[in-house]
Coordinates of C-alpha atoms and ligand atoms in Angstrom, one line a residue:
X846 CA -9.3 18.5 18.2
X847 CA -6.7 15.7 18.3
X848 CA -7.0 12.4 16.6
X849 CA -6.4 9.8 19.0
X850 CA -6.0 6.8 15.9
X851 CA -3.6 9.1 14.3
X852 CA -0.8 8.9 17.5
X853 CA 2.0 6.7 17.8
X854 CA 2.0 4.8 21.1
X855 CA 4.8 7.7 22.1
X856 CA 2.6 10.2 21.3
X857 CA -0.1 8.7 23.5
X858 CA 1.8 8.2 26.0
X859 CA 3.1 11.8 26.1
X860 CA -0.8 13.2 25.6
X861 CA -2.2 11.5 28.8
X862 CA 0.6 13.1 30.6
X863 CA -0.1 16.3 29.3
X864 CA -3.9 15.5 30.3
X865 CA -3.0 14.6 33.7
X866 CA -3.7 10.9 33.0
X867 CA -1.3 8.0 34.3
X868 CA 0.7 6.7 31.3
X869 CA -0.2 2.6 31.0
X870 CA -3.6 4.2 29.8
X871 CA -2.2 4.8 26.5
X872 CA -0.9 1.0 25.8
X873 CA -4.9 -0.1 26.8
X874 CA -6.3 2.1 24.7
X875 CA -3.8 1.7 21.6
X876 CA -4.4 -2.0 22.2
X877 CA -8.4 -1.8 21.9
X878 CA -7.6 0.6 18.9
X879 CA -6.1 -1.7 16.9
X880 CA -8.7 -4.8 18.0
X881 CA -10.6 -2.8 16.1
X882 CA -13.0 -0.9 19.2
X883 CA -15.7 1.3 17.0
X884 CA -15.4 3.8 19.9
X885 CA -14.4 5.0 23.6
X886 CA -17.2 3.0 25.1
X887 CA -15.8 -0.6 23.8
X888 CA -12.7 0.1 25.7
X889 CA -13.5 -1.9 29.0
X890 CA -11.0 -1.7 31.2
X891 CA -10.5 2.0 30.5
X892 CA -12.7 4.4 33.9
X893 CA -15.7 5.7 32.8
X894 CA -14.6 9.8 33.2
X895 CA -11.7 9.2 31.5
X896 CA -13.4 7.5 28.6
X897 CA -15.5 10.7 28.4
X898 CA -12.7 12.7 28.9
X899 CA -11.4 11.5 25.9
X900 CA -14.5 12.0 24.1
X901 CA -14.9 15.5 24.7
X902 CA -11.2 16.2 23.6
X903 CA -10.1 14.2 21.0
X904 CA -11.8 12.6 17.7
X905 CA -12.5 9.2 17.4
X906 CA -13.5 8.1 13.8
X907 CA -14.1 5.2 12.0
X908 CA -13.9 3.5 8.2
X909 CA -17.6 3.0 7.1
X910 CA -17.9 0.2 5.2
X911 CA -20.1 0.7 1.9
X912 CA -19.7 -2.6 0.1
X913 CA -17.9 -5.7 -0.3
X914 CA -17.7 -8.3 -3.3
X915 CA -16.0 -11.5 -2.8
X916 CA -14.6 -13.4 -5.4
X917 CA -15.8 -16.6 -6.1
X918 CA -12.8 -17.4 -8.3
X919 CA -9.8 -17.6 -5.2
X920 CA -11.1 -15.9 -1.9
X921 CA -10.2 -12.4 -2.5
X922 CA -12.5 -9.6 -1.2
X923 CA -12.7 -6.3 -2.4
X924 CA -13.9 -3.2 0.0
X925 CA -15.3 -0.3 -0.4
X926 CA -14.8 2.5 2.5
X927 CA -16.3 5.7 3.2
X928 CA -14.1 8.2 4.9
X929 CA -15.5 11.2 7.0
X930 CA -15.3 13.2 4.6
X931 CA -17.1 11.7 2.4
X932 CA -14.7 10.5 -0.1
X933 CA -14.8 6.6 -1.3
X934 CA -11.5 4.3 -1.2
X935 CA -10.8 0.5 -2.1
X936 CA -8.8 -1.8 -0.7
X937 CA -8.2 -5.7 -1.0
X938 CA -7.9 -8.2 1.0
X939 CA -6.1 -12.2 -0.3
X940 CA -5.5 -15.0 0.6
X941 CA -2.1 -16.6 0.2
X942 CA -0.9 -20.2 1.3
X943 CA 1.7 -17.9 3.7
X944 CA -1.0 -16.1 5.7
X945 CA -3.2 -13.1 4.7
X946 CA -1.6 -10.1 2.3
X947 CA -3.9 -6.9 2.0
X948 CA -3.4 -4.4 -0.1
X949 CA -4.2 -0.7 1.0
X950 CA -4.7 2.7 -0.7
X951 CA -2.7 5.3 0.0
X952 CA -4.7 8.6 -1.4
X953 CA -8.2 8.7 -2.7
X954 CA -7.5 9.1 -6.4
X955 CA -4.2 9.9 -7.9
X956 CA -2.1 12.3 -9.5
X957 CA 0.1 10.4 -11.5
X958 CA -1.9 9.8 -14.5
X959 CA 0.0 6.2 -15.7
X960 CA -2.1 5.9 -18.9
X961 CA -2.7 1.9 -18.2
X962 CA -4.5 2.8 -14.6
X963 CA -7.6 3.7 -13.6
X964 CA -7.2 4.5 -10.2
X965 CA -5.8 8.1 -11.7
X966 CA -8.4 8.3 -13.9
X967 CA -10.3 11.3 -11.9
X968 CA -6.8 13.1 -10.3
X969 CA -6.6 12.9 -7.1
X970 CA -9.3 14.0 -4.6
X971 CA -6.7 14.2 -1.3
X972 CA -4.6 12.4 1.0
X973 CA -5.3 9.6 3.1
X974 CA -4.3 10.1 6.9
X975 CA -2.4 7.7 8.8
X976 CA -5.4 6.0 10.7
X977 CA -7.3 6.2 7.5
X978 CA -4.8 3.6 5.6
X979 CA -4.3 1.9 8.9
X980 CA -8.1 1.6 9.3
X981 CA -8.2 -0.3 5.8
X982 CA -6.7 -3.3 8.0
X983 CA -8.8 -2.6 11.0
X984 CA -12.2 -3.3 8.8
X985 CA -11.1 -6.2 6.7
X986 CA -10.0 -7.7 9.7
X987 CA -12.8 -7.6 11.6
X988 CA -15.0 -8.4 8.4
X989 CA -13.4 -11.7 7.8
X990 CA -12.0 -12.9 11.2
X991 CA -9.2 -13.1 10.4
X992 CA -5.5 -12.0 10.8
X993 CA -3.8 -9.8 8.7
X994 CA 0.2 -10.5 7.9
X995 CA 1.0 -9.0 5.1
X996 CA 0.7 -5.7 3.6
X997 CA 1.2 -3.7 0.1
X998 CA 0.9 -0.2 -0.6
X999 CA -0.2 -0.4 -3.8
X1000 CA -3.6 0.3 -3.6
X1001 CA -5.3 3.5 -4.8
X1002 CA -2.4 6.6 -4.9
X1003 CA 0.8 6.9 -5.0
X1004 CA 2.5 6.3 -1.9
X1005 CA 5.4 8.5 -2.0
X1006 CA 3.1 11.2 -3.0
X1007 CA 2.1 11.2 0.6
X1008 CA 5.1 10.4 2.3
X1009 CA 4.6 11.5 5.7
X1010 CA 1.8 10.1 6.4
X1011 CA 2.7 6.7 4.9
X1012 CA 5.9 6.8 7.2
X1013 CA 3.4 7.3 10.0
X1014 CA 1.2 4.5 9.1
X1015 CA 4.0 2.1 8.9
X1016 CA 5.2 2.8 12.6
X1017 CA 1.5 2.9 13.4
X1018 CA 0.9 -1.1 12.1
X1019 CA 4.5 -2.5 13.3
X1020 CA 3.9 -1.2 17.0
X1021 CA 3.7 -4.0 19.4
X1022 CA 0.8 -3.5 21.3
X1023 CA -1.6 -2.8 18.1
X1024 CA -1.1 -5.0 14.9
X1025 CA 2.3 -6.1 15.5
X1026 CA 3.0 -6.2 11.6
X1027 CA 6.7 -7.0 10.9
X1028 CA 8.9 -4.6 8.8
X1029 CA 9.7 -7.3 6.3
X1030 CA 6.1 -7.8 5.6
X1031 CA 5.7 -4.5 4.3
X1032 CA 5.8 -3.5 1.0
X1033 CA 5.7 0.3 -0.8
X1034 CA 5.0 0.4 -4.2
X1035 CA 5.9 3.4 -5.9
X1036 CA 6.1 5.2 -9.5
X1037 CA 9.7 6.5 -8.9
X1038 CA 9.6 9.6 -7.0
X1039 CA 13.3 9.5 -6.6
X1040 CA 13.9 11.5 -3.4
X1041 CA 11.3 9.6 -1.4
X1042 CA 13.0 6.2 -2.5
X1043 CA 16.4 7.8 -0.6
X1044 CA 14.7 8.5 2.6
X1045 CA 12.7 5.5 2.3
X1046 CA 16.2 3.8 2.1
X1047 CA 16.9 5.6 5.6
X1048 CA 13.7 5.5 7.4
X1049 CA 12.5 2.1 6.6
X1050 CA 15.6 -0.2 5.6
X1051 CA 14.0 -3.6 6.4
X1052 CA 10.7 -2.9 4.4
X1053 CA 10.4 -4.1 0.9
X1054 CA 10.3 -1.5 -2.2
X1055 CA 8.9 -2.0 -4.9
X1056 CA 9.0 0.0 -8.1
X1057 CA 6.4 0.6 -11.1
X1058 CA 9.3 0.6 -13.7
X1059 CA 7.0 -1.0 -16.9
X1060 CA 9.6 0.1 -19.3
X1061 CA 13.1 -0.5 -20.0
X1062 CA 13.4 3.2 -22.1
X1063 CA 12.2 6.4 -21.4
X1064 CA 10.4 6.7 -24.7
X1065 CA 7.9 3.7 -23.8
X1066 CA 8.1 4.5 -20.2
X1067 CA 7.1 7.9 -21.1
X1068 CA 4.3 7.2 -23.4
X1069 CA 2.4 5.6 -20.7
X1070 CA 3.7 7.5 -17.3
X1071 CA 4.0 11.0 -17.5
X1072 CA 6.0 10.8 -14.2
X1073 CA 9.1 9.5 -16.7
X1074 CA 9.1 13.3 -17.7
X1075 CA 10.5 14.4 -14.5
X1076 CA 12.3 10.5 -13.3
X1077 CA 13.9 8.9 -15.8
X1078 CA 14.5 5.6 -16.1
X1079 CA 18.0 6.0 -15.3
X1080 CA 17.4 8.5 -12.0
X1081 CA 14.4 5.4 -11.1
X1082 CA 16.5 2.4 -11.6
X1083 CA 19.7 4.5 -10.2
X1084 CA 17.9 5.1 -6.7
X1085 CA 16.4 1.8 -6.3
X1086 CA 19.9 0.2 -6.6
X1087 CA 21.3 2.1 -4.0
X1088 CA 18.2 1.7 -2.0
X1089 CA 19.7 -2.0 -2.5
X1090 CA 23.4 -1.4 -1.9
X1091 CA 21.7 0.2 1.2
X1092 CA 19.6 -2.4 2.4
X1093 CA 20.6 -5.3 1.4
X1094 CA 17.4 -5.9 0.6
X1095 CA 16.0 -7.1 -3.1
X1096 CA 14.2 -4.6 -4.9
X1097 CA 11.1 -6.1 -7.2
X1098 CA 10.4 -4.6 -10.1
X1099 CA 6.9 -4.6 -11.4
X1100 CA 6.5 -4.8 -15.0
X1101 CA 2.5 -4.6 -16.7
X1102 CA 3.2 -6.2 -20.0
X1103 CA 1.4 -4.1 -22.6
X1104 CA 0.9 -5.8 -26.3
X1105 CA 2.9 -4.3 -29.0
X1106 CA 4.1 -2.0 -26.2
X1107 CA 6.6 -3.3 -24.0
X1108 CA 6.6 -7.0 -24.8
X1109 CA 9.3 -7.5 -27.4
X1110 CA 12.5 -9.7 -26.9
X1111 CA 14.2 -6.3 -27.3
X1112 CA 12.3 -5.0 -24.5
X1113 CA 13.7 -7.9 -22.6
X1114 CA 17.3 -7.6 -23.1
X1115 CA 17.5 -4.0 -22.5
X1116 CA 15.8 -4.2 -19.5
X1117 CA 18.1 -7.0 -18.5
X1118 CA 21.3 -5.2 -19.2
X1119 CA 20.2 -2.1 -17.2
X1120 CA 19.1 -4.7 -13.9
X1121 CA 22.1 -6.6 -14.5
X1122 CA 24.3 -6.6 -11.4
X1123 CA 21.8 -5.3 -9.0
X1124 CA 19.8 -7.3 -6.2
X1125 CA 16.4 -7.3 -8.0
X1126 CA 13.5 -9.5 -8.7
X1127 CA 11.3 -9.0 -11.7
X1128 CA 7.5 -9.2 -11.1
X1129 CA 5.7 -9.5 -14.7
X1130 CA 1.8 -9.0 -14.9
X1131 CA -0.2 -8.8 -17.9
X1132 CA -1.7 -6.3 -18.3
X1133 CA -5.5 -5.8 -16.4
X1134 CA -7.4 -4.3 -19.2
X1135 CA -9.1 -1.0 -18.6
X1136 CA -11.4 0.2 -20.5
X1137 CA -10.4 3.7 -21.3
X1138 CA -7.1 3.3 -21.6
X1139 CA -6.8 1.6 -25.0
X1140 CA -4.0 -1.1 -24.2
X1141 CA -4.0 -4.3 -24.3
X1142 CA -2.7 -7.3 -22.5
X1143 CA 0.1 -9.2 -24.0
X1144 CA 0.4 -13.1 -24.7
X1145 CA 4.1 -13.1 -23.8
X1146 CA 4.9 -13.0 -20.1
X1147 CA 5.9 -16.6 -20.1
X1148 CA 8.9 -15.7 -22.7
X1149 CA 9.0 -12.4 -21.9
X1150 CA 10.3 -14.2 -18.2
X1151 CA 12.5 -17.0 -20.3
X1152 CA 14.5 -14.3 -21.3
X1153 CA 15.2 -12.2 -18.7
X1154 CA 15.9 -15.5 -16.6
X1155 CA 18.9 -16.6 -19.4
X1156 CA 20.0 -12.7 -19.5
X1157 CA 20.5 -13.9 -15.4
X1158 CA 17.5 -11.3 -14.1
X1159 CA 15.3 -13.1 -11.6
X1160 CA 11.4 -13.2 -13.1
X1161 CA 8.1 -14.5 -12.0
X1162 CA 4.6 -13.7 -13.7
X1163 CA 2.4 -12.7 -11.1
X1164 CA -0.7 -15.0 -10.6
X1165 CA -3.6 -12.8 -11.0
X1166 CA -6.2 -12.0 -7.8
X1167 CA -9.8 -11.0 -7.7
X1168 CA -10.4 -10.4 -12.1
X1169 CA -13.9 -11.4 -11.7
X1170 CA -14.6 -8.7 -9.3
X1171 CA -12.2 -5.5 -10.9
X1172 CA -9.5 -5.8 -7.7
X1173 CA -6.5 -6.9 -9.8
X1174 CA -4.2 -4.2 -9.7
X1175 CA -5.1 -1.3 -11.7
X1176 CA -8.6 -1.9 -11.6
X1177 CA -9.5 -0.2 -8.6
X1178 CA -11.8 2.6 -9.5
X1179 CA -14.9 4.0 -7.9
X1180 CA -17.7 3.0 -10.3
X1181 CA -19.3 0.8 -7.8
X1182 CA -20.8 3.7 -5.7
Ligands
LIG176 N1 1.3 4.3 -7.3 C1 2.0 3.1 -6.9 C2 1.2 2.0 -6.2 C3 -0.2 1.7 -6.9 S1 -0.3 0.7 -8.3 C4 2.8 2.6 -8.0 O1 2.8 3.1 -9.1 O2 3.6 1.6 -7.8 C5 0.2 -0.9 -8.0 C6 0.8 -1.6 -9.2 O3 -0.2 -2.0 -10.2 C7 1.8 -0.7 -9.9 O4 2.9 -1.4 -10.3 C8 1.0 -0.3 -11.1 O5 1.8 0.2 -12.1 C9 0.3 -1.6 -11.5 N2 -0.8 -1.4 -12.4 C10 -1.6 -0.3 -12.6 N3 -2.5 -0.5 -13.6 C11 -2.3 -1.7 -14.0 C12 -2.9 -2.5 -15.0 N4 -3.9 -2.0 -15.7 N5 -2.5 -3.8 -15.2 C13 -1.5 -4.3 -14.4 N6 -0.9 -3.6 -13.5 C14 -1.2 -2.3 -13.3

């Protein structure tokens, strides 16, 4: 059976066709879709045969939502969603003086192992479909009344990992007649899976990359992301300029700073000179603790910035959402069943 959340407004348009149904239906439906209609019977306007039509021919399925803990430090909410299957995901939702940012997950679990994460901690358990990353917005949405603006993929998995489907859930959010969400208010987040930060390049030049660099050499990169063993720094930092040169578009660097790790003035010049030249931002965040992994946050982001600024490399420290209820990033985890 086809999923009906899972087509673009093309494809929609195209099935009722093929079902013998007049084309506008598709725009109706993909409009009550994405106001966030639980089912075929919420959809008004749409004839009663038709509506059961649908149901007897395609799959209609929705996010459950299992829990949600609000912050009572700055606003931020933290979900928890239960997929058909079964299988539990996160997501987060903030509040920002320029409008709403949420921050999705890509997979349930993750392959990549980064030793500071513990979103990897089990593997990962599958992908997410399109509608299912989509449907993160849908929920939160409806659960605070509010509109979303902003998105990061940089929840749960590793975006790149599950390319296609990502790709599908970008066109899905920035159609008109659903969420409307503007290419430059999406941003991907990615470990450095260099081939996937080429086509991203092609496919999706006016959204905004961001890569999980954390190290300026592959020795300290690769004692805490096993990815480095197959993407060196070199290779990441090589694609994600051209993905630049491409795009015009600046490319932010994130940067967990780990104490005794990554934190040095050394660690700072080094990582200068290799950014030096490109259009780049540098996002610093200190480190979110996590239990298992042994690391610890550093005291020197605010220098650790100082120097990159003098060494000419754009820094900021990133203000830290949602501690108090585990939803900074690298917290999410399922331990909250
Ligand atoms: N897999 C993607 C997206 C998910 S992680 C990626 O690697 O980019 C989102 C960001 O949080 C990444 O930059 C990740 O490296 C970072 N992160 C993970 N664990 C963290 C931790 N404990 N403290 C601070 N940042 C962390």
């Amino acid at each position: 059976m086809k999923t009906i959340k899972d087509m673009t407004l093309r494809e929609m348009e195209d099935f009722m066709e093929e079902i013998g149904e007049k084309k506008f239906r598709a725009k109706q439906i993909y409009g009550w879709i994405y106001k966030g209609a639980e089912g075929y019977d919420d959809m008004r306007n749409i004839p009663k045969a038709l509506r059961e039509k649908l149901s007897s021919i395609t799959e209609y399925e929705n996010l459950k939502t299992v829990k949600v803990q609000k912050s009572l430090k700055d606003g931020t909410r933290k979900y928890l969603f239960e997929l058909p299957d079964g299988e539990r995901i996160e997501t987060v939702f903030m509040k920002y003086r320029y409008g709403n940012s949420i921050c999705v997950s890509s997979q349930a679990g993750c392959a990549m192992g980064c030793r500071f994460c513990a979103s990897g901690i089990n593997g990962l358990n599958r992908h997410l479909r399109p509608w299912e990353i989509a449907g993160q917005i849908l929920e939160a949405e409806k659960e605070t009344g509010e509109k979303i603006n902003h998105v990061v993929v940089m929840g749960t998995g590793e975006p790149f990992h599950n390319y296609d489907n990502v790709a599908k859930f970008i066109n899905l959010i920035h159609e008109r007649a659903g969420l409307d969400i503007s290419m430059r208010n999406i941003t991907v987040s990615t470990c450095g899976l260099v081939e996937r930060i080429a086509d991203f390049a092609d496919d999706f030049p006016q959204c905004t990359l961001a890569i999980s660099l954390h190290a300026p050499t592959d020795d300290i990169r690769g004692s805490m992301m096993p990815v480095n063993d197959r993407y060196s720094v070199g290779d990441v930092i090589s694609a994600a300029k051209a993905y630049a040169d491409k795009t015009r578009r600046r490319v932010t660097y994130e940067y967990a700073l780990v104490r005794g790790v990554n934190d040095s003035p050394d660690c700072a010049d080094i990582l200068a000179m290799r950014l030096k030249g490109s259009l780049c931002h540098v996002n610093l965040i200190p480190l979110n603790e996590v239990r298992e992994s042994g690391l610890s946050s550093s005291k020197n982001a605010a220098a650790f910035r100082e120097r990159l600024e003098r060494n000419g490399i754009s820094a900021t420290v990133r203000r830290e959402l949602g501690s108090d209820i585990d939803a900074a990033c690298g917290q999410l985890r399922l331990n909250n069943g």
